[in-house]
Coordinates of C-alpha atoms and ligand atoms in Angstrom, one line a residue:
X23 CA 261.6 -13.4 234.6
X24 CA 263.8 -16.4 235.2
X25 CA 264.7 -17.4 238.8
X26 CA 267.3 -20.0 239.8
X27 CA 267.9 -21.2 243.4
X28 CA 271.6 -21.6 244.2
X29 CA 271.0 -22.1 247.9
X30 CA 267.9 -22.8 249.9
X31 CA 269.2 -23.8 253.4
X32 CA 268.9 -21.5 256.4
X33 CA 271.3 -20.6 259.2
X34 CA 274.3 -22.9 258.2
X35 CA 275.3 -24.9 255.2
X36 CA 274.3 -28.5 255.7
X37 CA 275.7 -30.8 253.0
X38 CA 275.2 -34.5 253.4
X39 CA 273.2 -37.5 252.2
X40 CA 270.1 -36.4 254.1
X41 CA 270.0 -33.0 252.4
X42 CA 271.2 -34.0 249.0
X43 CA 267.9 -33.4 247.2
X44 CA 266.9 -30.0 248.5
X45 CA 270.6 -29.0 248.9
X46 CA 272.8 -27.9 251.7
X47 CA 274.0 -24.4 250.6
X48 CA 272.7 -21.3 252.2
X49 CA 270.5 -18.5 250.6
X50 CA 271.4 -17.4 247.1
X51 CA 269.0 -16.6 244.2
X52 CA 269.7 -15.6 240.6
X53 CA 267.0 -13.5 238.8
X54 CA 267.2 -12.4 235.2
X55 CA 264.7 -10.2 233.3
X56 CA 263.8 -11.1 229.7
X57 CA 266.2 -8.4 228.7
X58 CA 269.0 -10.2 230.6
X59 CA 269.5 -7.9 233.6
X60 CA 271.2 -10.0 236.2
X61 CA 270.3 -9.7 239.9
X62 CA 271.6 -12.0 242.6
X63 CA 269.6 -11.9 245.8
X64 CA 271.7 -12.8 248.9
X65 CA 275.1 -14.5 248.5
X66 CA 275.2 -17.3 251.0
X67 CA 277.4 -20.4 250.3
X68 CA 275.2 -21.1 247.2
X69 CA 276.9 -18.0 245.7
X70 CA 280.0 -20.1 245.0
X71 CA 278.3 -22.3 242.4
X72 CA 276.5 -19.4 240.8
X73 CA 279.9 -17.6 240.5
X74 CA 281.5 -20.6 239.0
X75 CA 278.7 -20.9 236.5
X76 CA 278.9 -17.2 235.5
X77 CA 282.7 -17.5 235.0
X78 CA 282.5 -20.7 233.1
X79 CA 280.0 -19.1 230.7
X80 CA 283.0 -17.2 229.5
X81 CA 281.4 -13.9 229.1
X82 CA 283.7 -10.9 229.4
X83 CA 282.8 -7.8 231.3
X84 CA 280.1 -9.4 233.4
X85 CA 277.7 -6.8 234.8
X86 CA 275.6 -7.7 237.7
X87 CA 273.9 -6.6 240.9
X88 CA 273.8 -8.3 244.3
X89 CA 271.0 -7.5 246.7
X90 CA 271.9 -8.4 250.3
X91 CA 268.9 -8.9 252.7
X92 CA 271.1 -8.6 255.8
X93 CA 274.6 -9.4 256.8
X94 CA 274.1 -12.6 258.9
X95 CA 276.6 -15.2 257.8
X96 CA 274.3 -17.5 255.9
X97 CA 273.4 -14.6 253.5
X98 CA 277.0 -13.3 252.8
X99 CA 279.4 -16.1 253.2
X100 CA 279.5 -16.7 249.5
X101 CA 280.8 -13.2 248.7
X102 CA 284.5 -14.0 249.3
X103 CA 284.1 -17.0 247.0
X104 CA 282.0 -15.3 244.3
X105 CA 284.5 -15.6 241.4
X106 CA 283.0 -12.8 239.2
X107 CA 284.1 -10.3 241.9
X108 CA 287.7 -11.2 241.3
X109 CA 287.7 -10.7 237.5
X110 CA 289.1 -7.4 236.3
X111 CA 286.7 -5.8 233.8
X112 CA 283.6 -7.0 235.6
X113 CA 281.3 -4.5 237.2
X114 CA 279.1 -5.3 240.2
X115 CA 276.8 -3.2 242.3
X116 CA 276.1 -4.5 245.8
X117 CA 273.1 -3.3 247.7
X118 CA 272.0 -3.8 251.3
X119 CA 270.2 -2.2 254.2
X120 CA 271.8 1.0 255.6
X121 CA 272.8 0.7 259.2
X122 CA 273.0 3.6 261.6
X123 CA 276.7 3.4 262.1
X124 CA 278.5 0.9 259.8
X125 CA 278.0 1.0 256.1
X126 CA 277.3 -2.0 253.9
X127 CA 280.8 -2.0 252.5
X128 CA 282.3 -2.0 256.0
X129 CA 280.1 -4.8 257.2
X130 CA 281.0 -7.0 254.1
X131 CA 284.7 -6.1 254.5
X132 CA 284.5 -7.3 258.1
X133 CA 284.3 -11.0 257.1
X134 CA 287.2 -10.5 254.7
X135 CA 289.6 -9.1 257.3
X136 CA 293.1 -10.7 257.6
X137 CA 292.0 -12.9 260.5
X138 CA 289.2 -14.5 258.5
X139 CA 290.2 -14.4 254.8
X140 CA 293.4 -13.9 252.8
X141 CA 292.1 -11.3 250.3
X142 CA 290.6 -8.0 251.5
X143 CA 287.4 -6.8 249.9
X144 CA 289.0 -3.8 248.3
X145 CA 291.4 -6.1 246.3
X146 CA 288.7 -8.0 244.5
X147 CA 289.6 -7.0 241.0
X148 CA 286.2 -6.2 239.6
X149 CA 284.8 -2.7 239.8
X150 CA 282.4 -2.8 242.8
X151 CA 280.0 -0.1 243.9
X152 CA 278.1 -0.2 247.2
X153 CA 274.7 1.1 247.8
X154 CA 273.2 1.6 251.3
X155 CA 269.4 1.2 251.1
X156 CA 266.4 2.3 253.1
X157 CA 262.8 1.5 252.5
X158 CA 261.6 2.7 249.1
X159 CA 262.1 1.9 245.4
X160 CA 264.9 2.1 242.8
X161 CA 265.7 0.8 239.4
X162 CA 268.2 -1.7 238.2
X163 CA 268.0 -1.2 234.4
X164 CA 264.6 -2.6 233.5
X165 CA 263.9 -4.1 237.0
X166 CA 262.0 -2.0 239.5
X167 CA 263.1 -2.9 243.0
X168 CA 261.0 -2.1 246.1
X169 CA 262.4 -2.7 249.6
X170 CA 260.7 -3.2 253.0
X171 CA 262.1 -3.9 256.4
X172 CA 261.5 -7.4 257.7
X173 CA 261.1 -8.6 261.3
X174 CA 264.4 -10.2 262.2
X175 CA 267.0 -9.6 264.9
X176 CA 269.2 -7.8 262.3
X177 CA 268.2 -4.9 260.1
X178 CA 266.9 -6.9 257.1
X179 CA 265.3 -5.8 253.8
X180 CA 262.8 -7.8 251.7
X181 CA 263.1 -7.2 248.0
X182 CA 260.2 -7.0 245.4
X183 CA 261.5 -7.2 241.8
X184 CA 259.2 -6.2 239.0
X185 CA 260.0 -6.6 235.4
X186 CA 258.3 -8.0 232.2
X187 CA 254.9 -7.3 233.9
X188 CA 255.6 -9.9 236.7
X189 CA 256.7 -9.6 240.3
X190 CA 259.0 -11.8 242.3
X191 CA 259.3 -11.1 246.1
X192 CA 262.2 -12.4 248.3
X193 CA 261.5 -12.2 252.0
X194 CA 264.3 -13.8 254.1
X195 CA 264.6 -13.7 257.1
X196 CA 261.3 -12.7 258.5
X197 CA 259.1 -13.6 261.6
X198 CA 255.5 -12.4 261.6
X199 CA 255.2 -9.4 263.9
X200 CA 252.3 -11.1 265.6
X201 CA 253.4 -14.2 267.4
X202 CA 249.9 -15.5 267.3
X203 CA 249.9 -15.2 263.5
X204 CA 252.9 -17.5 263.3
X205 CA 250.7 -20.3 264.5
X206 CA 247.8 -18.9 262.4
X207 CA 245.8 -17.9 265.5
X208 CA 245.3 -14.3 264.5
X209 CA 244.2 -12.1 261.6
X210 CA 246.7 -10.4 259.4
X211 CA 246.7 -6.8 260.7
X212 CA 249.1 -3.9 261.6
X213 CA 252.7 -4.4 260.4
X214 CA 251.8 -7.9 259.2
X215 CA 249.2 -6.3 256.9
X216 CA 252.0 -4.0 255.6
X217 CA 254.1 -7.1 254.9
X218 CA 251.1 -8.7 253.0
X219 CA 250.8 -5.5 250.9
X220 CA 254.5 -5.8 250.1
X221 CA 254.1 -9.3 248.7
X222 CA 250.6 -8.6 247.2
X223 CA 249.8 -10.5 244.0
X224 CA 253.4 -11.6 243.5
X225 CA 253.8 -14.2 240.7
X226 CA 256.5 -15.9 242.9
X227 CA 257.0 -15.3 246.6
X228 CA 260.2 -16.7 247.9
X229 CA 259.7 -16.7 251.7
X230 CA 261.5 -17.8 254.9
X231 CA 259.7 -20.9 256.2
X232 CA 262.3 -22.3 258.5
X233 CA 259.9 -23.7 261.2
X234 CA 256.5 -25.4 261.5
X235 CA 253.8 -24.0 263.8
X236 CA 254.5 -26.9 266.1
X237 CA 258.1 -26.0 266.5
X238 CA 257.5 -22.3 266.7
X239 CA 256.9 -21.9 270.5
X240 CA 260.5 -22.9 271.1
X241 CA 261.8 -20.5 268.5
X242 CA 259.9 -17.3 269.3
X243 CA 261.9 -14.2 268.6
X244 CA 264.5 -16.0 266.4
X245 CA 263.3 -14.0 263.4
X246 CA 261.8 -16.8 261.2
X247 CA 258.5 -17.7 259.8
X248 CA 256.5 -20.9 260.0
X249 CA 255.4 -22.9 256.9
X250 CA 251.7 -22.5 258.0
X251 CA 252.0 -18.7 258.2
X252 CA 253.7 -18.4 254.8
X253 CA 250.9 -20.5 253.1
X254 CA 248.3 -18.3 254.9
X255 CA 250.0 -15.2 253.7
X256 CA 250.3 -16.4 250.2
X257 CA 246.5 -17.1 250.1
X258 CA 245.7 -13.8 251.8
X259 CA 247.9 -11.7 249.4
X260 CA 246.7 -13.6 246.3
X261 CA 250.1 -14.8 245.4
X262 CA 250.4 -17.2 242.5
X263 CA 253.4 -19.4 243.6
X264 CA 255.1 -19.7 246.9
X265 CA 258.6 -21.1 247.3
X266 CA 259.3 -22.2 250.9
X267 CA 262.9 -21.6 251.6
X268 CA 265.6 -21.1 254.3
X269 CA 265.0 -24.7 255.2
X270 CA 266.1 -25.6 258.8
X271 CA 269.4 -27.3 258.9
X272 CA 267.8 -30.1 261.0
X273 CA 265.1 -30.8 258.4
X274 CA 266.1 -33.6 256.1
X275 CA 264.8 -34.1 252.6
X276 CA 262.1 -36.6 253.6
X277 CA 260.8 -34.2 256.2
X278 CA 260.5 -31.4 253.6
X279 CA 258.7 -33.8 251.3
X280 CA 256.2 -34.6 254.1
X281 CA 255.6 -30.9 254.9
X282 CA 254.9 -30.1 251.2
X283 CA 252.6 -33.1 250.8
X284 CA 250.6 -32.0 253.9
X285 CA 250.3 -28.4 252.7
X286 CA 249.2 -29.4 249.2
X287 CA 246.5 -31.8 250.6
X288 CA 245.1 -29.0 252.8
X289 CA 245.1 -26.5 249.8
X290 CA 243.2 -29.1 247.7
X291 CA 240.7 -29.6 250.5
X292 CA 240.1 -25.8 250.5
X293 CA 240.0 -25.7 246.7
X294 CA 242.8 -23.1 246.8
X295 CA 244.7 -22.4 243.6
X296 CA 247.9 -21.4 245.4
X297 CA 250.9 -23.3 244.1
X298 CA 253.3 -24.1 247.0
X299 CA 256.7 -25.9 246.6
X300 CA 259.9 -26.2 248.7
X301 CA 262.8 -24.5 246.9
X302 CA 265.4 -27.0 245.6
X303 CA 269.0 -26.0 245.1
X304 CA 269.6 -25.7 241.3
X305 CA 265.8 -25.4 240.5
X306 CA 264.8 -23.0 237.8
X307 CA 261.4 -21.2 237.8
X308 CA 260.4 -19.4 234.6
X309 CA 257.7 -16.8 235.0
X310 CA 256.2 -15.9 231.6
X311 CA 256.1 -12.1 230.9
X312 CA 252.7 -10.5 231.4
X313 CA 251.4 -7.3 229.8
X314 CA 248.7 -7.1 232.5
X315 CA 250.5 -5.5 235.4
X316 CA 251.6 -2.0 235.8
X317 CA 255.0 -1.6 237.4
X318 CA 255.1 2.2 236.8
X319 CA 256.4 4.4 239.6
X320 CA 253.6 5.8 241.7
X321 CA 253.7 9.3 243.3
X322 CA 255.0 9.3 246.8
X323 CA 257.4 6.4 246.4
X324 CA 260.6 7.1 248.2
X325 CA 264.0 6.7 246.6
X326 CA 265.6 3.7 248.4
X327 CA 269.1 5.0 247.6
X328 CA 268.4 8.4 249.1
X329 CA 271.4 9.3 251.3
X330 CA 269.9 9.6 254.8
X331 CA 272.8 11.3 256.6
X332 CA 271.4 11.3 260.1
X333 CA 272.7 13.7 262.7
X334 CA 272.5 10.9 265.2
X335 CA 273.3 13.1 268.1
X336 CA 270.1 15.0 267.3
X337 CA 267.9 12.0 267.2
X338 CA 266.1 10.9 270.2
X339 CA 263.8 8.1 271.4
X340 CA 261.1 8.8 274.0
X341 CA 260.8 6.2 276.8
X342 CA 257.7 5.9 278.8
X343 CA 258.9 2.8 280.7
X344 CA 258.1 2.3 284.4
X345 CA 260.1 -0.9 284.9
X346 CA 263.5 0.4 286.0
X347 CA 265.5 -2.7 284.8
X348 CA 263.9 -2.7 281.4
X349 CA 264.3 1.1 281.1
X350 CA 268.0 0.8 281.8
X351 CA 268.4 -2.0 279.3
X352 CA 266.4 -0.1 276.5
X353 CA 268.3 3.1 277.2
X354 CA 271.7 1.2 276.8
X355 CA 270.4 -0.3 273.5
X356 CA 269.3 3.1 272.2
X357 CA 272.6 4.7 273.2
X358 CA 274.6 1.9 271.5
X359 CA 272.9 3.0 268.3
X360 CA 274.2 6.6 268.9
X361 CA 270.7 7.9 269.6
X362 CA 269.6 9.8 272.7
X363 CA 267.1 8.3 275.1
X364 CA 264.7 10.7 276.8
X365 CA 262.5 9.5 279.7
X366 CA 259.2 11.0 280.7
X367 CA 257.2 10.4 283.8
X368 CA 253.9 11.9 282.8
X369 CA 252.0 13.0 279.7
X370 CA 252.9 16.7 280.3
X371 CA 256.6 15.9 280.0
X372 CA 255.9 13.7 277.0
X373 CA 254.0 16.5 275.2
X374 CA 256.8 19.0 275.9
X375 CA 259.5 16.5 274.6
X376 CA 257.5 15.8 271.5
X377 CA 256.8 19.4 270.7
X378 CA 260.4 20.6 271.4
X379 CA 262.5 17.6 270.4
X380 CA 260.8 16.0 267.5
X381 CA 261.7 12.4 268.5
X382 CA 262.2 9.6 266.0
X383 CA 259.9 7.2 268.0
X384 CA 258.4 6.5 271.4
X385 CA 258.6 3.3 273.3
X386 CA 255.9 2.8 275.8
X387 CA 255.3 0.1 278.4
X388 CA 251.9 -1.5 278.9
X389 CA 251.5 -3.5 282.0
X390 CA 248.1 -2.8 283.6
X391 CA 247.2 -1.9 286.3
X392 CA 250.8 -0.7 287.1
X393 CA 251.2 1.2 283.9
X394 CA 248.7 2.0 281.1
X395 CA 250.7 2.3 277.9
X396 CA 247.5 2.3 275.8
X397 CA 246.3 5.4 277.6
X398 CA 249.7 7.1 277.0
X399 CA 249.5 6.2 273.3
X400 CA 246.0 7.6 273.0
X401 CA 247.2 10.9 274.6
X402 CA 250.1 11.1 272.1
X403 CA 247.7 10.6 269.2
X404 CA 245.3 13.2 270.5
X405 CA 247.8 15.9 270.5
X406 CA 249.1 15.1 267.0
X407 CA 247.5 17.2 264.3
X408 CA 249.4 15.7 261.4
X409 CA 247.9 12.3 260.6
X410 CA 250.4 11.8 257.7
X411 CA 253.5 12.1 259.9
X412 CA 252.6 10.3 263.1
X413 CA 255.3 9.5 265.7
X414 CA 255.9 5.8 265.6
X415 CA 254.9 4.2 268.9
X416 CA 256.3 0.8 269.9
X417 CA 254.4 -0.9 272.7
X418 CA 256.3 -3.1 275.1
X419 CA 253.9 -5.7 276.7
X420 CA 253.8 -9.3 277.8
X421 CA 251.0 -10.0 275.3
X422 CA 250.0 -8.3 272.0
X423 CA 246.5 -7.0 271.6
X424 CA 246.3 -6.0 268.0
X425 CA 242.7 -4.7 268.1
X426 CA 243.2 -2.5 271.2
X427 CA 246.6 -1.4 269.9
X428 CA 245.1 -0.3 266.6
X429 CA 242.4 1.6 268.3
X430 CA 245.0 3.4 270.6
X431 CA 247.3 4.1 267.6
X432 CA 250.1 1.6 268.4
X433 CA 252.5 1.3 265.5
X434 CA 254.5 -1.9 266.5
X435 CA 254.9 -4.2 269.4
X436 CA 257.9 -5.5 271.4
X437 CA 256.7 -8.5 273.2
X438 CA 258.4 -9.5 276.5
X439 CA 260.8 -11.2 276.9
X440 CA 262.8 -9.8 274.0
X441 CA 266.5 -9.9 273.2
X442 CA 268.7 -6.9 272.8
X443 CA 269.1 -7.7 269.1
X444 CA 265.3 -7.6 268.6
X445 CA 264.9 -4.3 270.4
X446 CA 267.9 -2.8 268.6
X447 CA 266.7 -3.8 265.1
X448 CA 263.2 -2.4 265.8
X449 CA 264.7 0.8 267.0
X450 CA 266.9 1.0 263.9
X451 CA 264.1 0.3 261.5
X452 CA 261.7 2.9 263.0
X453 CA 264.5 5.5 263.4
X454 CA 265.4 5.1 259.7
X455 CA 261.7 5.2 258.7
X456 CA 261.3 8.4 260.7
X457 CA 264.4 9.9 258.9
X458 CA 262.9 9.0 255.5
X459 CA 259.6 10.6 256.5
X460 CA 261.5 13.7 257.4
X461 CA 263.4 13.6 254.1
X462 CA 260.0 13.3 252.3
X463 CA 258.8 16.4 254.2
X464 CA 261.9 18.3 253.2
X465 CA 261.7 17.5 249.5
X466 CA 259.4 19.9 247.8
X467 CA 256.4 18.4 246.1
X468 CA 257.4 19.6 242.7
X469 CA 260.6 17.6 243.0
X470 CA 258.7 14.3 243.3
X471 CA 260.0 13.3 239.8
X472 CA 263.5 13.4 241.1
X473 CA 262.8 10.4 243.4
X474 CA 262.9 8.2 240.3
X475 CA 266.5 9.3 239.6
X476 CA 269.8 8.3 241.2
X477 CA 270.6 10.5 244.2
X478 CA 273.3 13.1 244.1
X479 CA 275.8 12.6 246.9
X480 CA 277.4 15.8 248.1
X481 CA 279.8 15.8 251.0
X482 CA 279.3 18.5 253.7
X483 CA 277.1 20.9 251.9
X484 CA 275.7 23.3 254.4
X485 CA 272.4 25.0 253.6
X486 CA 271.8 28.6 254.5
X487 CA 268.1 28.1 255.1
X488 CA 267.0 27.9 258.7
X489 CA 264.3 25.6 259.9
X490 CA 263.6 22.3 261.5
X491 CA 264.9 20.3 258.5
X492 CA 268.4 21.8 258.9
X493 CA 268.4 21.2 262.6
X494 CA 267.8 17.5 261.8
X495 CA 270.2 17.3 258.9
X496 CA 273.1 19.8 259.6
X497 CA 275.3 18.0 257.0
X498 CA 272.5 18.2 254.6
X499 CA 272.4 16.7 251.1
X500 CA 271.3 19.2 248.6
X501 CA 268.6 17.5 246.7
X502 CA 268.6 19.6 243.5
X503 CA 270.9 18.9 240.6
X504 CA 271.6 22.5 240.2
X505 CA 272.9 23.0 243.7
X506 CA 275.0 19.8 243.4
X507 CA 276.6 21.1 240.3
X508 CA 277.3 24.5 241.9
X509 CA 278.9 22.8 244.9
X510 CA 281.2 20.7 242.7
X511 CA 282.1 23.8 240.7
X512 CA 283.0 25.8 243.8
X513 CA 285.1 22.9 245.0
X514 CA 286.9 22.9 241.6
X515 CA 287.7 26.5 241.6
X516 CA 288.8 26.6 245.2
X517 CA 290.2 23.2 246.2
X518 CA 290.2 23.8 249.9
X519 CA 287.5 23.5 252.6
X520 CA 287.4 25.5 255.7
X521 CA 284.2 26.1 257.8
X522 CA 284.0 29.7 256.6
X523 CA 284.4 28.7 253.0
X524 CA 281.8 26.0 253.3
X525 CA 279.3 28.3 255.0
X526 CA 279.8 31.0 252.3
X527 CA 279.4 28.5 249.5
X528 CA 276.3 27.1 251.2
X529 CA 274.8 30.5 251.5
X530 CA 275.5 31.2 247.8
X531 CA 274.0 27.9 246.7
X532 CA 271.0 28.3 248.8
X533 CA 270.3 31.8 247.4
X534 CA 271.0 30.6 243.8
X535 CA 268.6 27.6 244.1
X536 CA 265.8 29.2 246.0
X537 CA 262.4 28.9 244.6
X538 CA 260.2 32.0 243.9
X539 CA 257.7 30.8 246.5
X540 CA 260.5 30.6 249.2
X541 CA 261.6 34.1 248.2
X542 CA 258.1 35.4 248.8
X543 CA 257.8 33.6 252.1
X544 CA 261.1 34.9 253.3
X545 CA 260.3 38.5 252.4
X546 CA 256.9 38.2 254.1
X547 CA 258.6 36.8 257.2
X548 CA 261.1 39.5 257.2
Ligands
ZN86 ZN1 269.2 -16.6 257.4
ZN87 ZN1 269.3 -13.8 259.6

């Protein structure tokens, strides 16, 4: 795979004599497989030069894919200036994290509204398709892409690209979940261990390293990593090469040189084979193909393009928060996401809400001796009989205690004080993960192979089956090809849609696509 950096600056473009060597443009990476599949990761201001380069190459009918980590300005500002999007005959697919309300297309169109830009997104010229992603995997021609939510005050996806037997991981923007880990005063555990698994044995890890451990205490919760953490992660996850990127706009070229020299000296002292460099705008990294690694799809991988059409009104978040001010703030945040907040005062109430409502997640407060969130978490875990599908529990506390949290069954932490954006992003990520887990449960095991295929989008296809899955997904997506075809056929022969028509068609399709085992269950139940 061949990777070229077109922008390595974080937060805001910073051109000038002091940043001339590492470059002033914001995040943009070009990756090409040996077969020539073109993937652009993020399209900050660096996207302008990449676009010019692609157009000047003169190729007609350029086909490419843009993976957007998140829609903060420094990762999307190049899109209105990305020339290949304005050339008729070109075809582009743009991917990004699915929000709870706004789609990726709407978010990108926002920065091209009349007030901000003269040409709206839908008048670009090229054929553009948009893909809203959740955590999982999908294929872009010969490149297998895996996604994972990062820890940032906006819903952000990291991307792992695997092709030609090698792996390149892009993780911007990301702050370690454990604040102590940011300054290398903790072990890699919990959600940080999941992150390490995501980057595991990458041939090239391109990682946010905006701050140093010394600067970090003033930047806690801003959603960025420290150089020291990234180096530690690279060693822990047995990565080959680490590209430090998202350079702070206040860090000049000489300061980056000093940082890299210090890191290399320490790695030499420890006889580490990790290769660390700071990404330079324009730099090309060639990663030789390797026959060694298996990038085949494993059972249980979730299709990242799976349409999660949540019935938001039916989602709920359980709140075990004693602090009234914080409870009100969290409840407002949850409601702003279109999700219901349900409070409980004691464990009996919590048990009832969990059994009846199937919440997406629980947020508990731990502030002993006033309130013992760990005890509440243990009680929740004790009543769960399904270890595979545990309720995510976020613990709000003044300090993290990873060991005690792991023993009690805590899934993630929200450390006080936190911003509304941080809380909101965590709630989004865990609510979407819960939805994916439910989708997994709904998809029969013998349809596992379908996860490797593009999803079939069907609008308003009611299913006749009754059960929890339909309560959670009333506007369900029929996951079998046969049912999708039947639905399209019915729409063709009767081009109208009334509630009665939809229900009858839904009943017909459900009967026509039922499995023999379901027939047996149903007749036994009847
Ligand atoms: Zn950024
Ligand atoms: Zn950001």
